Amino acid sequence: MKVFATYNIKGGVGKTATAVNLAWLSARDGARTLVWDLDPQGAASFYFRVKPKVKGGGKGLVRGKHELDALIKGTDFENLDLLPADFSYRNLDLMLDEQRKPTRLRKLLKPLAEDYDRVFLDCPPSISLVSENVFRAADVLLVPLIPTILSLRTLEQLDRFVADNGLERLGVLPFFSMVDRRKRLHLEVMEALPAERPGVLRAAIPYASDVERMGLQRAPLGAWAGRSPAAQAYAALWSEILDAC
């Protein structure tokens, strides 16, 4: 079971759209795929038309009162399931702190290895105990970056955290998101960063109204706008990720 996490310290960069669209592509290709919506805002749950509610809340989940597989919901798409968000996840840091181990999420996911080929963790922004648990549960961090100076700064912070905390085994794959090629700054950053930092993926997700309309359609792009530039960009990104892994 391969675990991908869509993560950035910064919010509003396209993490959830990435998790939802890549998970759909994974499932379309026949892989048994699970999305775990860890963000209390519940956007991934909303996209998949699943109520953002977990029996027992985050506390019951972290304390192991409920097995993960009993909380998983089906979606409208074959091979694609969802572990929904819960508003109590806003306190997930405190709940994990009680466990005093940064490996709790990894332990919770372990029994699912026979049921799923790939898991996508849709993570809330910030560096916290939740994200540290995510870093130790995931094999690969997928990091969407808006091509701006602040995004570069947060990537530097993430790289430093990974290096300082013995997480070298964790693959970190940044890629550009919400790209507006009319903006000079976006073009300059997209040219400069790959030259300075190895591992930046070539595929870039455009700033597109179709991505925003996912909230109206409540479905991944591939299910209703598969020929759109944004859907094609996610397909190119997924292909590049599979090659890199």
Tab-separated table of C-alpha atoms in Angstrom:
chain	number	residue	atom	x	y	z
A	1	MET	CA	0.000	0.000	0.000
A	2	LYS	CA	1.445	3.330	-1.090
A	3	VAL	CA	0.515	6.354	0.990
A	4	PHE	CA	0.494	9.785	-0.645
A	5	ALA	CA	-0.167	12.967	1.315
A	6	THR	CA	-1.153	16.254	-0.282
A	7	TYR	CA	0.441	18.783	1.989
A	8	ASN	CA	1.658	22.334	2.269
A	9	ILE	CA	2.303	24.496	5.294
A	10	LYS	CA	0.338	27.177	3.463
A	11	GLY	CA	-3.395	26.921	2.850
A	12	GLY	CA	-5.370	27.666	-0.305
A	13	VAL	CA	-2.844	26.136	-2.690
A	14	GLY	CA	-4.920	23.293	-4.146
A	15	LYS	CA	-4.208	20.396	-1.772
A	16	THR	CA	-7.743	19.037	-1.712
A	17	ALA	CA	-8.312	19.378	-5.461
A	18	THR	CA	-5.059	17.486	-5.956
A	19	ALA	CA	-6.005	14.668	-3.573
A	20	VAL	CA	-9.480	14.283	-5.088
A	21	ASN	CA	-8.393	14.355	-8.731
A	22	LEU	CA	-5.336	12.119	-8.324
A	23	ALA	CA	-7.310	9.611	-6.261
A	24	TRP	CA	-9.935	9.487	-9.014
A	25	LEU	CA	-7.225	8.834	-11.610
A	26	SER	CA	-5.727	6.114	-9.422
A	27	ALA	CA	-9.109	4.407	-9.029
A	28	ARG	CA	-9.908	4.782	-12.720
A	29	ASP	CA	-6.766	2.804	-13.476
A	30	GLY	CA	-8.070	-0.052	-11.318
A	31	ALA	CA	-6.147	0.555	-8.104
A	32	ARG	CA	-8.109	0.192	-4.883
A	33	THR	CA	-7.895	3.741	-3.570
A	34	LEU	CA	-8.821	5.467	-0.320
A	35	VAL	CA	-8.943	9.183	0.444
A	36	TRP	CA	-8.646	10.115	4.112
A	37	ASP	CA	-9.956	13.638	4.648
A	38	LEU	CA	-7.925	14.896	7.611
A	39	ASP	CA	-8.965	18.521	7.240
A	40	PRO	CA	-11.771	19.579	9.625
A	41	GLN	CA	-13.103	21.821	6.849
A	42	GLY	CA	-14.146	18.589	5.102
A	43	ALA	CA	-13.698	19.792	1.524
A	44	ALA	CA	-12.742	16.379	0.129
A	45	SER	CA	-15.773	14.846	1.859
A	46	PHE	CA	-17.924	17.563	0.295
A	47	TYR	CA	-16.558	16.878	-3.182
A	48	PHE	CA	-17.441	13.192	-2.806
A	49	ARG	CA	-20.913	13.961	-1.436
A	50	VAL	CA	-20.186	12.291	1.894
A	51	LYS	CA	-21.268	13.804	5.225
A	52	PRO	CA	-18.181	14.983	7.163
A	53	LYS	CA	-18.906	12.975	10.283
A	54	VAL	CA	-17.001	10.138	11.943
A	55	LYS	CA	-18.524	7.969	14.663
A	56	GLY	CA	-16.764	8.764	17.917
A	57	GLY	CA	-15.006	11.747	16.330
A	58	GLY	CA	-11.283	12.181	16.207
A	59	LYS	CA	-10.833	11.151	19.825
A	60	GLY	CA	-12.425	7.755	19.297
A	61	LEU	CA	-10.365	7.249	16.194
A	62	VAL	CA	-7.034	8.208	17.755
A	63	ARG	CA	-7.704	6.108	20.860
A	64	GLY	CA	-8.508	3.109	18.696
A	65	LYS	CA	-12.123	2.736	19.856
A	66	HIS	CA	-13.225	2.257	16.258
A	67	GLU	CA	-11.396	0.393	13.526
A	68	LEU	CA	-10.673	2.542	10.516
A	69	ASP	CA	-12.351	0.176	8.058
A	70	ALA	CA	-15.649	0.498	9.952
A	71	LEU	CA	-15.622	4.263	9.330
A	72	ILE	CA	-14.907	4.161	5.596
A	73	LYS	CA	-17.617	5.213	3.150
A	74	GLY	CA	-18.058	4.322	-0.494
A	75	THR	CA	-18.136	7.035	-3.160
A	76	ASP	CA	-19.923	7.231	-6.504
A	77	PHE	CA	-16.795	5.855	-8.180
A	78	GLU	CA	-15.585	2.291	-8.520
A	79	ASN	CA	-12.457	1.427	-6.504
A	80	LEU	CA	-12.600	4.755	-4.665
A	81	ASP	CA	-13.535	5.027	-0.977
A	82	LEU	CA	-13.428	7.859	1.530
A	83	LEU	CA	-12.688	8.148	5.218
A	84	PRO	CA	-14.571	11.393	5.860
A	85	ALA	CA	-13.524	14.418	7.843
A	86	ASP	CA	-14.980	15.319	11.199
A	87	PHE	CA	-15.160	18.793	12.713
A	88	SER	CA	-13.497	17.411	15.844
A	89	TYR	CA	-10.313	17.074	13.778
A	90	ARG	CA	-9.710	20.732	14.630
A	91	ASN	CA	-8.438	19.332	17.950
A	92	LEU	CA	-6.538	16.422	16.443
A	93	ASP	CA	-3.243	17.902	17.621
A	94	LEU	CA	-4.364	17.667	21.247
A	95	MET	CA	-5.669	14.130	20.771
A	96	LEU	CA	-2.412	12.978	19.206
A	97	ASP	CA	-0.438	14.691	21.959
A	98	GLU	CA	-2.136	12.399	24.478
A	99	GLN	CA	-0.682	9.428	22.599
A	100	ARG	CA	2.807	10.961	22.786
A	101	LYS	CA	3.818	9.126	19.617
A	102	PRO	CA	4.223	10.676	16.142
A	103	THR	CA	3.421	7.333	14.530
A	104	ARG	CA	-0.252	7.003	15.496
A	105	LEU	CA	-1.635	7.620	12.002
A	106	ARG	CA	0.778	5.099	10.498
A	107	LYS	CA	-0.375	2.507	13.019
A	108	LEU	CA	-4.029	3.228	12.249
A	109	LEU	CA	-3.448	2.797	8.511
A	110	LYS	CA	-1.496	-0.457	8.787
A	111	PRO	CA	-4.520	-2.845	8.894
A	112	LEU	CA	-5.765	-1.369	5.587
A	113	ALA	CA	-2.749	-2.594	3.646
A	114	GLU	CA	-4.603	-5.670	2.351
A	115	ASP	CA	-7.647	-3.663	1.270
A	116	TYR	CA	-6.088	-0.741	-0.612
A	117	ASP	CA	-3.318	-0.221	-3.119
A	118	ARG	CA	-3.091	3.529	-2.553
A	119	VAL	CA	-4.145	5.958	0.150
A	120	PHE	CA	-4.315	9.726	-0.263
A	121	LEU	CA	-4.175	11.821	2.906
A	122	ASP	CA	-5.733	15.245	2.386
A	123	CYS	CA	-3.992	17.280	5.073
A	124	PRO	CA	-4.752	20.585	6.789
A	125	PRO	CA	-2.120	23.330	6.429
A	126	SER	CA	0.530	24.214	9.071
A	127	ILE	CA	3.267	22.210	10.740
A	128	SER	CA	1.853	20.472	13.783
A	129	LEU	CA	1.586	17.097	15.470
A	130	VAL	CA	-0.921	16.140	12.787
A	131	SER	CA	1.535	16.912	10.019
A	132	GLU	CA	4.370	15.154	11.849
A	133	ASN	CA	2.156	12.064	12.064
A	134	VAL	CA	1.402	12.463	8.358
A	135	PHE	CA	5.116	12.662	7.532
A	136	ARG	CA	5.698	9.341	9.313
A	137	ALA	CA	2.647	7.662	7.771
A	138	ALA	CA	3.204	8.742	4.165
A	139	ASP	CA	5.624	7.443	1.590
A	140	VAL	CA	5.363	10.553	-0.578
A	141	LEU	CA	4.422	14.160	0.114
A	142	LEU	CA	2.817	15.881	-2.864
A	143	VAL	CA	3.353	19.595	-2.344
A	144	PRO	CA	1.321	22.021	-4.487
A	145	LEU	CA	3.026	25.396	-4.828
A	146	ILE	CA	1.554	28.604	-6.160
A	147	PRO	CA	4.520	30.202	-7.961
A	148	THR	CA	5.027	33.032	-5.485
A	149	ILE	CA	7.745	34.027	-3.030
A	150	LEU	CA	5.727	32.952	0.021
A	151	SER	CA	5.252	29.488	-1.455
A	152	LEU	CA	8.990	29.156	-1.993
A	153	ARG	CA	9.536	30.150	1.629
A	154	THR	CA	7.148	27.463	2.894
A	155	LEU	CA	8.869	24.840	0.741
A	156	GLU	CA	12.207	25.819	2.299
A	157	GLN	CA	10.654	25.437	5.758
A	158	LEU	CA	9.315	22.008	4.844
A	159	ASP	CA	12.640	20.832	3.399
A	160	ARG	CA	14.410	22.014	6.562
A	161	PHE	CA	11.912	20.226	8.819
A	162	VAL	CA	12.307	16.979	6.875
A	163	ALA	CA	16.106	17.191	7.081
A	164	ASP	CA	16.168	18.121	10.773
A	165	ASN	CA	13.799	15.366	11.879
A	166	GLY	CA	15.269	12.265	10.289
A	167	LEU	CA	12.627	11.997	7.581
A	168	GLU	CA	14.988	11.425	4.661
A	169	ARG	CA	13.044	8.318	3.582
A	170	LEU	CA	10.038	10.533	2.832
A	171	GLY	CA	9.722	11.483	-0.827
A	172	VAL	CA	8.891	15.166	-1.265
A	173	LEU	CA	7.518	16.027	-4.707
A	174	PRO	CA	6.672	19.712	-5.205
A	175	PHE	CA	4.732	20.864	-8.236
A	176	PHE	CA	3.258	24.155	-9.356
A	177	SER	CA	-0.436	24.751	-8.779
A	178	MET	CA	-2.907	27.508	-9.657
A	179	VAL	CA	-0.528	28.767	-12.308
A	180	ASP	CA	-1.440	31.956	-14.159
A	181	ARG	CA	0.916	32.215	-17.123
A	182	ARG	CA	-0.126	35.835	-17.685
A	183	LYS	CA	1.785	36.753	-14.528
A	184	ARG	CA	5.485	37.465	-14.942
A	185	LEU	CA	6.243	36.409	-11.362
A	186	HIS	CA	4.671	32.992	-11.903
A	187	LEU	CA	6.802	32.446	-14.995
A	188	GLU	CA	9.983	33.615	-13.261
A	189	VAL	CA	9.448	31.388	-10.224
A	190	MET	CA	8.618	28.390	-12.424
A	191	GLU	CA	11.881	28.861	-14.269
A	192	ALA	CA	14.058	29.534	-11.222
A	193	LEU	CA	12.948	26.927	-8.681
A	194	PRO	CA	13.633	23.731	-10.697
A	195	ALA	CA	17.132	25.060	-11.408
A	196	GLU	CA	17.800	25.561	-7.696
A	197	ARG	CA	15.991	22.603	-6.147
A	198	PRO	CA	16.002	19.094	-7.647
A	199	GLY	CA	12.796	17.098	-7.668
A	200	VAL	CA	10.282	19.716	-8.748
A	201	LEU	CA	7.808	18.009	-11.082
A	202	ARG	CA	7.369	19.371	-14.610
A	203	ALA	CA	3.578	19.074	-14.745
A	204	ALA	CA	1.779	22.205	-13.550
A	205	ILE	CA	-1.868	22.744	-12.681
A	206	PRO	CA	-3.357	25.900	-14.238
A	207	TYR	CA	-5.539	28.370	-12.414
A	208	ALA	CA	-8.846	27.303	-13.948
A	209	SER	CA	-12.514	27.931	-13.370
A	210	ASP	CA	-13.173	24.211	-13.874
A	211	VAL	CA	-11.273	23.475	-10.663
A	212	GLU	CA	-13.446	25.987	-8.809
A	213	ARG	CA	-16.549	24.422	-10.371
A	214	MET	CA	-15.714	21.121	-8.696
A	215	GLY	CA	-17.612	22.616	-5.759
A	216	LEU	CA	-20.739	22.878	-7.884
A	217	GLN	CA	-20.376	19.495	-9.541
A	218	ARG	CA	-19.193	17.837	-6.316
A	219	ALA	CA	-17.085	15.401	-8.293
A	220	PRO	CA	-13.505	15.044	-9.559
A	221	LEU	CA	-12.739	16.795	-12.849
A	222	GLY	CA	-12.273	13.547	-14.725
A	223	ALA	CA	-15.885	12.570	-14.040
A	224	TRP	CA	-17.409	15.596	-15.800
A	225	ALA	CA	-14.721	17.621	-17.575
A	226	GLY	CA	-12.144	15.051	-18.556
A	227	ARG	CA	-11.010	16.951	-21.642
A	228	SER	CA	-10.517	20.268	-19.863
A	229	PRO	CA	-6.978	21.672	-19.599
A	230	ALA	CA	-7.056	21.292	-15.820
A	231	ALA	CA	-8.110	17.626	-15.992
A	232	GLN	CA	-5.391	16.966	-18.554
A	233	ALA	CA	-2.874	18.698	-16.287
A	234	TYR	CA	-3.820	16.448	-13.364
A	235	ALA	CA	-3.479	13.406	-15.641
A	236	ALA	CA	0.009	14.559	-16.662
A	237	LEU	CA	0.893	15.161	-13.018
A	238	TRP	CA	-0.299	11.690	-11.995
A	239	SER	CA	1.694	10.083	-14.787
A	240	GLU	CA	4.824	11.937	-13.688
A	241	ILE	CA	4.270	10.979	-10.040
A	242	LEU	CA	3.960	7.299	-10.952
A	243	ASP	CA	7.208	7.538	-12.927
A	244	ALA	CA	8.937	9.243	-9.984
A	245	CYS	CA	7.775	6.638	-7.469
